[in-house]
PDB file of C-alpha atoms in Angstrom:
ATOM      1  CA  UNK A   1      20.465 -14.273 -20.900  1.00 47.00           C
ATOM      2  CA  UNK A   2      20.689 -11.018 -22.521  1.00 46.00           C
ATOM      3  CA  UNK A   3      17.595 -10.951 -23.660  1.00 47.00           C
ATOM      4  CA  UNK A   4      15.747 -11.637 -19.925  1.00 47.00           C
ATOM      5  CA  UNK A   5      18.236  -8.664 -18.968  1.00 48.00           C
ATOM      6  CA  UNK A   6      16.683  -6.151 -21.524  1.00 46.00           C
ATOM      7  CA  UNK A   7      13.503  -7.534 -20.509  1.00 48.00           C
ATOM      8  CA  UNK A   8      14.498  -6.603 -16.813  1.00 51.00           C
ATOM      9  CA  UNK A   9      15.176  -3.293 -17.121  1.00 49.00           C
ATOM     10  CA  UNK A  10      12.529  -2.742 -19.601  1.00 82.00           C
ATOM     11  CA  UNK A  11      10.087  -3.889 -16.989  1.00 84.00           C
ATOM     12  CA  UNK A  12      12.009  -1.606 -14.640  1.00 85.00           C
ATOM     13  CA  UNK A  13      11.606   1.257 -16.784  1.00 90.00           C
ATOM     14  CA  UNK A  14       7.727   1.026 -16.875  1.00 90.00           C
ATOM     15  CA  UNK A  15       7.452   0.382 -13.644  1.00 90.00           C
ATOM     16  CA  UNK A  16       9.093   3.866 -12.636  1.00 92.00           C
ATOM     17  CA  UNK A  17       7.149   5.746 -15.781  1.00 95.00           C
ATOM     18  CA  UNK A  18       3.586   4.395 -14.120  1.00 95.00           C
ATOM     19  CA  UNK A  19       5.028   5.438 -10.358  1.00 95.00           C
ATOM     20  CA  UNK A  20       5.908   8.747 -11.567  1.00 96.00           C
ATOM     21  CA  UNK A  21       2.393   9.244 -13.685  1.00 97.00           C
ATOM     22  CA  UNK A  22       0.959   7.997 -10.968  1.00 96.00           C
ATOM     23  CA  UNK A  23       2.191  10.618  -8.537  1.00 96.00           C
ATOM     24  CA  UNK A  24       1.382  13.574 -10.578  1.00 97.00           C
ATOM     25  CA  UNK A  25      -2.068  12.266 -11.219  1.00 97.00           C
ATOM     26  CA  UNK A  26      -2.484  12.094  -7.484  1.00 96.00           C
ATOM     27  CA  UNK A  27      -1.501  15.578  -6.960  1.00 97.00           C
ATOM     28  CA  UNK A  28      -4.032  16.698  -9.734  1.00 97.00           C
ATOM     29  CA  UNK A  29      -6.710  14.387  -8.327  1.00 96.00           C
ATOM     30  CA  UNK A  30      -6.380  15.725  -4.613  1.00 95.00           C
ATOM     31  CA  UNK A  31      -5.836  19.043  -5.827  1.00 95.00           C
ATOM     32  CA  UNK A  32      -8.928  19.217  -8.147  1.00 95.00           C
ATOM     33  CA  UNK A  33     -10.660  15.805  -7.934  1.00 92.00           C
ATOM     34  CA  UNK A  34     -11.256  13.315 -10.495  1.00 93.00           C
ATOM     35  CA  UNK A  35     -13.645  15.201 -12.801  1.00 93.00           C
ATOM     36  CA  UNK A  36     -11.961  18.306 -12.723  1.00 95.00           C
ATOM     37  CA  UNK A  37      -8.796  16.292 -14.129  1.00 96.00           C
ATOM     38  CA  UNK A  38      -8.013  15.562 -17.527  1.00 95.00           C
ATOM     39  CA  UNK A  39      -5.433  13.274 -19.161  1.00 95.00           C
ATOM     40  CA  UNK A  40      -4.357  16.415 -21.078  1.00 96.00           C
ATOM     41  CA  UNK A  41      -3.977  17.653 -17.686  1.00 97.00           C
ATOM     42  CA  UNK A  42      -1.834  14.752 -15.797  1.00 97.00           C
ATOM     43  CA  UNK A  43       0.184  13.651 -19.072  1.00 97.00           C
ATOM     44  CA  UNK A  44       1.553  18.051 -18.896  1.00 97.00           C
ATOM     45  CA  UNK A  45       2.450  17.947 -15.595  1.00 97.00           C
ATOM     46  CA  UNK A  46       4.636  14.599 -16.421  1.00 96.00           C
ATOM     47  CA  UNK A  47       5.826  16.359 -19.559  1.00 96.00           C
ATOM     48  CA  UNK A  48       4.486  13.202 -21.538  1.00 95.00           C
ATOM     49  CA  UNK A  49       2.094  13.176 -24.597  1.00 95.00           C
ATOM     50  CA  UNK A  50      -1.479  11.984 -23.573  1.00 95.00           C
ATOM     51  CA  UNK A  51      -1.155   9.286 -26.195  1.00 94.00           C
ATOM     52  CA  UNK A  52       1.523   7.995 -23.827  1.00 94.00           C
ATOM     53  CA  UNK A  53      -0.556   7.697 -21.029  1.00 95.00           C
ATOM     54  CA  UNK A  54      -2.669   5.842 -22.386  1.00 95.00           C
ATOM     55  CA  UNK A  55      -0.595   3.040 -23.147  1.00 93.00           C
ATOM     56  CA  UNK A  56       0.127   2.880 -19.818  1.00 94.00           C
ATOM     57  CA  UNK A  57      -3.124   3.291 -18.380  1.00 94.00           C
ATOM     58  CA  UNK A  58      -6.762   2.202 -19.623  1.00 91.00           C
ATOM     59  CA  UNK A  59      -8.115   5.171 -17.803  1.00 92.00           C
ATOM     60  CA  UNK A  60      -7.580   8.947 -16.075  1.00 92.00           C
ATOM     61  CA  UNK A  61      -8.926   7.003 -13.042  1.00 91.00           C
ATOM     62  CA  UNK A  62      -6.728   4.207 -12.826  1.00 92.00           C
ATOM     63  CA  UNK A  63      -3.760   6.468 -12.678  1.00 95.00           C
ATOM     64  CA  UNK A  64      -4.017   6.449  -9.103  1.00 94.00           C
ATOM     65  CA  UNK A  65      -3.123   2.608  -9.205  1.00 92.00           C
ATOM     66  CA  UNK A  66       0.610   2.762  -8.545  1.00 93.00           C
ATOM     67  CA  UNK A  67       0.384   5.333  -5.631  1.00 94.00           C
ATOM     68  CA  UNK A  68      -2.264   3.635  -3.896  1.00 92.00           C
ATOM     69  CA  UNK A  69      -0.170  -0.191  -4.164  1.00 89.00           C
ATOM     70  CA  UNK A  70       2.889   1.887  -3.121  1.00 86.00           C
ATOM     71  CA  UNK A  71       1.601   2.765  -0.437  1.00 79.00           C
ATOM     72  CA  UNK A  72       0.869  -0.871   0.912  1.00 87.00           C
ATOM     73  CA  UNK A  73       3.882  -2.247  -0.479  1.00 87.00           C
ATOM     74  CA  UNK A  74       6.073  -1.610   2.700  1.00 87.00           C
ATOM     75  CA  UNK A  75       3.160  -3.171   4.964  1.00 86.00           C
ATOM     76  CA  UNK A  76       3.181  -6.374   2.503  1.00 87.00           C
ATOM     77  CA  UNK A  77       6.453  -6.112   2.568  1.00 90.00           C
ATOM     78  CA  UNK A  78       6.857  -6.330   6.256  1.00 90.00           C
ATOM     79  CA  UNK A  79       4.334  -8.709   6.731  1.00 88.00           C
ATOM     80  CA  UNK A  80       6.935 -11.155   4.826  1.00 89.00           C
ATOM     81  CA  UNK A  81       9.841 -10.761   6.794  1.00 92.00           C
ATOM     82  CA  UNK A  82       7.714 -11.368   9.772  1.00 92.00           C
ATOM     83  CA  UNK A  83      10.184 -13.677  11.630  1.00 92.00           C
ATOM     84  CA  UNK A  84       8.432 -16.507  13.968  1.00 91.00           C
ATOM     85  CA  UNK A  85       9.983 -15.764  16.862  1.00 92.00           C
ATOM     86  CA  UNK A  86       8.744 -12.608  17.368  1.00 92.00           C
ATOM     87  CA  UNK A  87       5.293 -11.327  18.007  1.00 93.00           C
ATOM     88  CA  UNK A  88       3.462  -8.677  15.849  1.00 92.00           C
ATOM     89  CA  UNK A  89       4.032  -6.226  18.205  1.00 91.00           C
ATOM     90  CA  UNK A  90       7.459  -6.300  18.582  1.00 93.00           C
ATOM     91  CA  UNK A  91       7.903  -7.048  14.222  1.00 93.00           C
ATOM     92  CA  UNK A  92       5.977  -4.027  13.642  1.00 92.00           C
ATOM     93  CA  UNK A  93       7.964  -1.655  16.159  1.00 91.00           C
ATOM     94  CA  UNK A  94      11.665  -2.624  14.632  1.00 93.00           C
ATOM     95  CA  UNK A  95      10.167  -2.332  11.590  1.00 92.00           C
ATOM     96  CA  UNK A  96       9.011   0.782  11.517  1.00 90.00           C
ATOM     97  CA  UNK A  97      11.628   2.673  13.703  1.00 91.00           C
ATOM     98  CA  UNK A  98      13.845   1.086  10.997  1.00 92.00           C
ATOM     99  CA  UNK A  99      11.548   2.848   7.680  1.00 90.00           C
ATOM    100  CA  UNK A 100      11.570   5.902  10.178  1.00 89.00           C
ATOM    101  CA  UNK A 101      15.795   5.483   9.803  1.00 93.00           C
ATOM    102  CA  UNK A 102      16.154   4.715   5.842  1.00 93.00           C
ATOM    103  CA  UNK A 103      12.809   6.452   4.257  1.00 91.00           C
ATOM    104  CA  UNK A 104      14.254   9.365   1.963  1.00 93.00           C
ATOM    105  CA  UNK A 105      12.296  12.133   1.069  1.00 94.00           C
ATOM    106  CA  UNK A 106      10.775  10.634  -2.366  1.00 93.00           C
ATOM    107  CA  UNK A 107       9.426   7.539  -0.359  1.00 91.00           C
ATOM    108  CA  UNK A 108       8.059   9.950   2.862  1.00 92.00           C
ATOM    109  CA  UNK A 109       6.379  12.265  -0.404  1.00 94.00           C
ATOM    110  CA  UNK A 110       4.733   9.401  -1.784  1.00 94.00           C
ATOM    111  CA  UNK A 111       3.260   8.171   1.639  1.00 92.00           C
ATOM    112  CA  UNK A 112       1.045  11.291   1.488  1.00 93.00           C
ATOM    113  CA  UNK A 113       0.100  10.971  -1.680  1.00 95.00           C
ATOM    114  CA  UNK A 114      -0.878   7.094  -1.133  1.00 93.00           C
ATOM    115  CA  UNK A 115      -2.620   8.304   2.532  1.00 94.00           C
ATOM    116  CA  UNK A 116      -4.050  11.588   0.248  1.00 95.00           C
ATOM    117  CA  UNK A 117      -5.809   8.737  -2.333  1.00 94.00           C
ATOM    118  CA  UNK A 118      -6.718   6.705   0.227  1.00 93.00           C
ATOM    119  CA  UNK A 119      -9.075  10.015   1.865  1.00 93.00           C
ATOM    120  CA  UNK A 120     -10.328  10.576  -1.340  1.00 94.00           C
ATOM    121  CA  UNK A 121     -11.586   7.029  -2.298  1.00 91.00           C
ATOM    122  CA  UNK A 122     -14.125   7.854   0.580  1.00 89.00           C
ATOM    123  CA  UNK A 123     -16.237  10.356  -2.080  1.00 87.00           C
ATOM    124  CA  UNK A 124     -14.378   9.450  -5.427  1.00 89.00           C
ATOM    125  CA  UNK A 125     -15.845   5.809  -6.322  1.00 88.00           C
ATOM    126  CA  UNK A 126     -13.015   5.114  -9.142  1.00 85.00           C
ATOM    127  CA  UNK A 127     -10.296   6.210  -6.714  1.00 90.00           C
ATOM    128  CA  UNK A 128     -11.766   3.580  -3.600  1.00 91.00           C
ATOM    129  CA  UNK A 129     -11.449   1.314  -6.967  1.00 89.00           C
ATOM    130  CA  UNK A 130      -7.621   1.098  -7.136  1.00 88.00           C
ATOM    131  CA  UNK A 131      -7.752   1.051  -2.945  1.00 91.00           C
ATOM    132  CA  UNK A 132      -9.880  -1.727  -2.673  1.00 90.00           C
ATOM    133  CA  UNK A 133      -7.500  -3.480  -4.991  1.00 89.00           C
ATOM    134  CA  UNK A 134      -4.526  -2.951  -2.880  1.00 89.00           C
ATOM    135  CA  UNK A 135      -6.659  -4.165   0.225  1.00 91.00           C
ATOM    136  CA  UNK A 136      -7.028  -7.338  -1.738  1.00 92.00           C
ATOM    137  CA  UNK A 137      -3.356  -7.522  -2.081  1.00 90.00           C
ATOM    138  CA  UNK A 138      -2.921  -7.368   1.371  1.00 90.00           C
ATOM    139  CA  UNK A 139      -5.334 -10.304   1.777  1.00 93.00           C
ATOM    140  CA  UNK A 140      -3.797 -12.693  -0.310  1.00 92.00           C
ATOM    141  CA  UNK A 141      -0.652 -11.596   0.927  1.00 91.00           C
ATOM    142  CA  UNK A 142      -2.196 -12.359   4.270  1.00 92.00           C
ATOM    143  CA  UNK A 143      -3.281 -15.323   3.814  1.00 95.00           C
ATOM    144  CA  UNK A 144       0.161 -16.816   2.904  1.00 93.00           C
ATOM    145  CA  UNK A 145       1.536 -15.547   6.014  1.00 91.00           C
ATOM    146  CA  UNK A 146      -0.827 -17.178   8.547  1.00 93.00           C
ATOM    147  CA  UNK A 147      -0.999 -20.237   6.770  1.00 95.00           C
ATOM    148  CA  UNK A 148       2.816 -19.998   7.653  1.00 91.00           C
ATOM    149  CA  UNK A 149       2.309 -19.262  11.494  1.00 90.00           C
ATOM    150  CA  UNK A 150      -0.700 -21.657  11.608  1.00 92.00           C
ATOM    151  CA  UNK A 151       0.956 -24.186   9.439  1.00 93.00           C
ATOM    152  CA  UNK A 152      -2.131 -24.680   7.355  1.00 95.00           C
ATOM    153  CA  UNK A 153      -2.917 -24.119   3.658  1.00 96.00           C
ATOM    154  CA  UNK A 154      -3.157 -21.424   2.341  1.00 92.00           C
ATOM    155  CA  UNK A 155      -6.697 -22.395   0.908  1.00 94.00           C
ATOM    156  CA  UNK A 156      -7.788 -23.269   4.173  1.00 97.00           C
ATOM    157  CA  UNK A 157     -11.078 -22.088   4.849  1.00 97.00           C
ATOM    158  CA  UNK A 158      -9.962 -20.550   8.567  1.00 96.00           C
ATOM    159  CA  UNK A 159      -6.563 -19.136   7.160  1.00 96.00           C
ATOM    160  CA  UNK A 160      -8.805 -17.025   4.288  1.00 96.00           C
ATOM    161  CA  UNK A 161     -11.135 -15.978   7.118  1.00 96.00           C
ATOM    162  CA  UNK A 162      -8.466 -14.537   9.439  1.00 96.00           C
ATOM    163  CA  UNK A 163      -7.223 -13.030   6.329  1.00 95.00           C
ATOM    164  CA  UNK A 164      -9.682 -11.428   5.538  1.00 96.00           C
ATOM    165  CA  UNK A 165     -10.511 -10.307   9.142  1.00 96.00           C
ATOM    166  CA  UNK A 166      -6.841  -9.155   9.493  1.00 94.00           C
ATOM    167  CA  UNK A 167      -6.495  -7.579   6.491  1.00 94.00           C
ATOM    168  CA  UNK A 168     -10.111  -5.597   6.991  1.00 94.00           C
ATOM    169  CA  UNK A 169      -8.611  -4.362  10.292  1.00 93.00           C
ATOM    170  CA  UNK A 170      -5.491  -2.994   8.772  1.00 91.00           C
ATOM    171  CA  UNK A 171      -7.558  -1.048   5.834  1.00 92.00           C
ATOM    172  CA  UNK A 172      -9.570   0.596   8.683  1.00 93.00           C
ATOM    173  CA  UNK A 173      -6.967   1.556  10.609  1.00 91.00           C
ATOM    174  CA  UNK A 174      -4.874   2.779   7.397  1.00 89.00           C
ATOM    175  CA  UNK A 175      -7.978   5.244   6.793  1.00 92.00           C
ATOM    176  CA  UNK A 176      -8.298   6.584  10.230  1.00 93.00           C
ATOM    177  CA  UNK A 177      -4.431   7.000  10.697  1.00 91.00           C
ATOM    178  CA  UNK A 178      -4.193   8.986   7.324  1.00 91.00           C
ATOM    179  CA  UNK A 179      -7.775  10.899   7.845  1.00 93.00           C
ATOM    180  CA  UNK A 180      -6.461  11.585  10.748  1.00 94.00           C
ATOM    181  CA  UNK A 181      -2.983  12.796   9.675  1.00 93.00           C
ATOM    182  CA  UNK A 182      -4.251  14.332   6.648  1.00 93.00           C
ATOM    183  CA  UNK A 183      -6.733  16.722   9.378  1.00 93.00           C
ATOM    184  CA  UNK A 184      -3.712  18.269  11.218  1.00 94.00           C
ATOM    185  CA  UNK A 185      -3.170  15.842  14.186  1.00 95.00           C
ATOM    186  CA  UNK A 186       0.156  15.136  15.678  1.00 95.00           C
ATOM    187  CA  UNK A 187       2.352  12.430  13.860  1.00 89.00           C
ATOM    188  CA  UNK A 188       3.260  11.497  17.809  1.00 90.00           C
ATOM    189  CA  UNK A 189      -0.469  10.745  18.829  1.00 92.00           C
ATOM    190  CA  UNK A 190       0.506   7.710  16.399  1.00 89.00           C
ATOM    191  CA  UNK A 191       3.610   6.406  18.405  1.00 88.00           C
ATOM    192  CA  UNK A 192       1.702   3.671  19.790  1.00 89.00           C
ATOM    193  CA  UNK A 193       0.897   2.635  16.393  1.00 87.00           C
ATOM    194  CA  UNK A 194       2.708  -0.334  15.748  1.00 85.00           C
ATOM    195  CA  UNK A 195       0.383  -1.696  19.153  1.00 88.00           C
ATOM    196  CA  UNK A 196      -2.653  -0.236  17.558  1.00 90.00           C
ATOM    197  CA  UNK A 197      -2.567  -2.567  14.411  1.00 89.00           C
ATOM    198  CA  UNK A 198      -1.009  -5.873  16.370  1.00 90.00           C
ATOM    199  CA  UNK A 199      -4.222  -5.340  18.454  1.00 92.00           C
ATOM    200  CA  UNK A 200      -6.306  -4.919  16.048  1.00 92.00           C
ATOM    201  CA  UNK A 201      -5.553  -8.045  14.125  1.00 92.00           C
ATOM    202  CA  UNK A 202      -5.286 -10.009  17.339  1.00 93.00           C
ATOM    203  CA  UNK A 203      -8.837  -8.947  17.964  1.00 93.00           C
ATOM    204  CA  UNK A 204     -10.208  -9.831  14.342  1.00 93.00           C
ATOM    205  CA  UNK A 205      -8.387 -13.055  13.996  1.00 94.00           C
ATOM    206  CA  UNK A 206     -10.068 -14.195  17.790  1.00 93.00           C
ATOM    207  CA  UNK A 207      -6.168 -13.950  18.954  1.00 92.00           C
ATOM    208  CA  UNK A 208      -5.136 -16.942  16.303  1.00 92.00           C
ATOM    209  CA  UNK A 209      -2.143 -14.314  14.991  1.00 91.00           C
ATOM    210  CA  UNK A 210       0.034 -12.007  16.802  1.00 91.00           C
ATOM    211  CA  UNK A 211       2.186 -14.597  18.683  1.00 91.00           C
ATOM    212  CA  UNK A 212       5.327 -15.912  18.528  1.00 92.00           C
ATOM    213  CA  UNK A 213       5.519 -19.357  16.913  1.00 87.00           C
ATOM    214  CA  UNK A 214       6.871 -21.537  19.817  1.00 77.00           C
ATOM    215  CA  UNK A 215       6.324 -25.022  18.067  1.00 65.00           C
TER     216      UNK A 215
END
């Protein structure tokens, strides 16, 4: 038992080392882009030796990793506790005026950073990289959720296309929000949000997912 616990926090530890690499590298990356950043560079402003770095990452590039996943952790994350009662809509509202309530600074700080890596994947090819893995995340994470509502398999072939319909609609609209946040316009214009992305899966699942379960 005590061993599993030092394995625990252990795992804990490295998790918050990679978050916290992760973040500066971000900042260096939007600040100066990927070739005009070193791992000399990112493993200063973490006050780490580079040889530490890179036993946490295989590359400069892949540094981005953490921030990017971050950043669709508390979508995946909400996606879960999706209750079947409810529809998407009205999941996605309390949820978010409830992150709106709790987010600290730290967790507001690193949802520009993810939206900042997520803007730059669009000319930085290793960057779109770690975002395209998070996407798949999403999917898979999708997947077992409407196989839920739909009370299929997972592995069904119409659960993994809705998936990865639904999950294509929320990368799009997680670009245009944060280009479009990142380029000065009002956080408001985005009230409507939590309508914006139940519509938009509605529409790319042919209206299988959105609704309450009633069954």
């Amino acid at each position: 038992m005590a061993s599993n616990k030092r394995s625990g926090m252990s795992e804990h530890r490295r998790h918050r080392l990679r978050l916290e690499i992760s973040r500066e590298a971000a900042r260096l990356f939007w600040e100066h882009g990927v070739d005009g950043t070193s791992g000399d560079q990112i493993a200063e402003a973490v006050g780490l030796s580079t040889r530490t770095i890179w036993r946490h990452f295989r590359s400069k590039e892949s540094c981005a990793e953490p921030i990017v996943t971050q950043g669709v952790e508390w979508e995946m994350s909400m996606l879960r506790s999706w209750p079947e009662n409810l529809s998407l809509e009205e999941h996605i509202a309390a949820e978010t005026s409830r992150y709106g309530r709790e987010a600290d600074e730290v967790n507001r700080a690193d949802d520009m950073l993810a939206m900042k890596m997520i803007l730059l994947a669009d000319r930085e090819p290793a960057i779109r990289t770690a975002w395209l893995m998070a996407c798949d995340q999403v999917e898979r994470e999708m997947a077992e959720i409407i196989a839920v509502r739909l009370k299929l398999p997972a592995d069904d072939l119409q659960v993994r296309l809705h998936a990865a319909a639904a999950s294509a609609a929320l990368r799009v609209i997680n670009e245009e929000i944060g280009a479009a946040l990142l380029g000065g316009t009002d956080p408001r214009e985005f009230a409507d949000a939590p309508e914006r992305v139940a519509h938009a899966v509605r529409n790319a699942t042919g209206g299988a997912v959105g609704d309450p379960v009633t069954e």
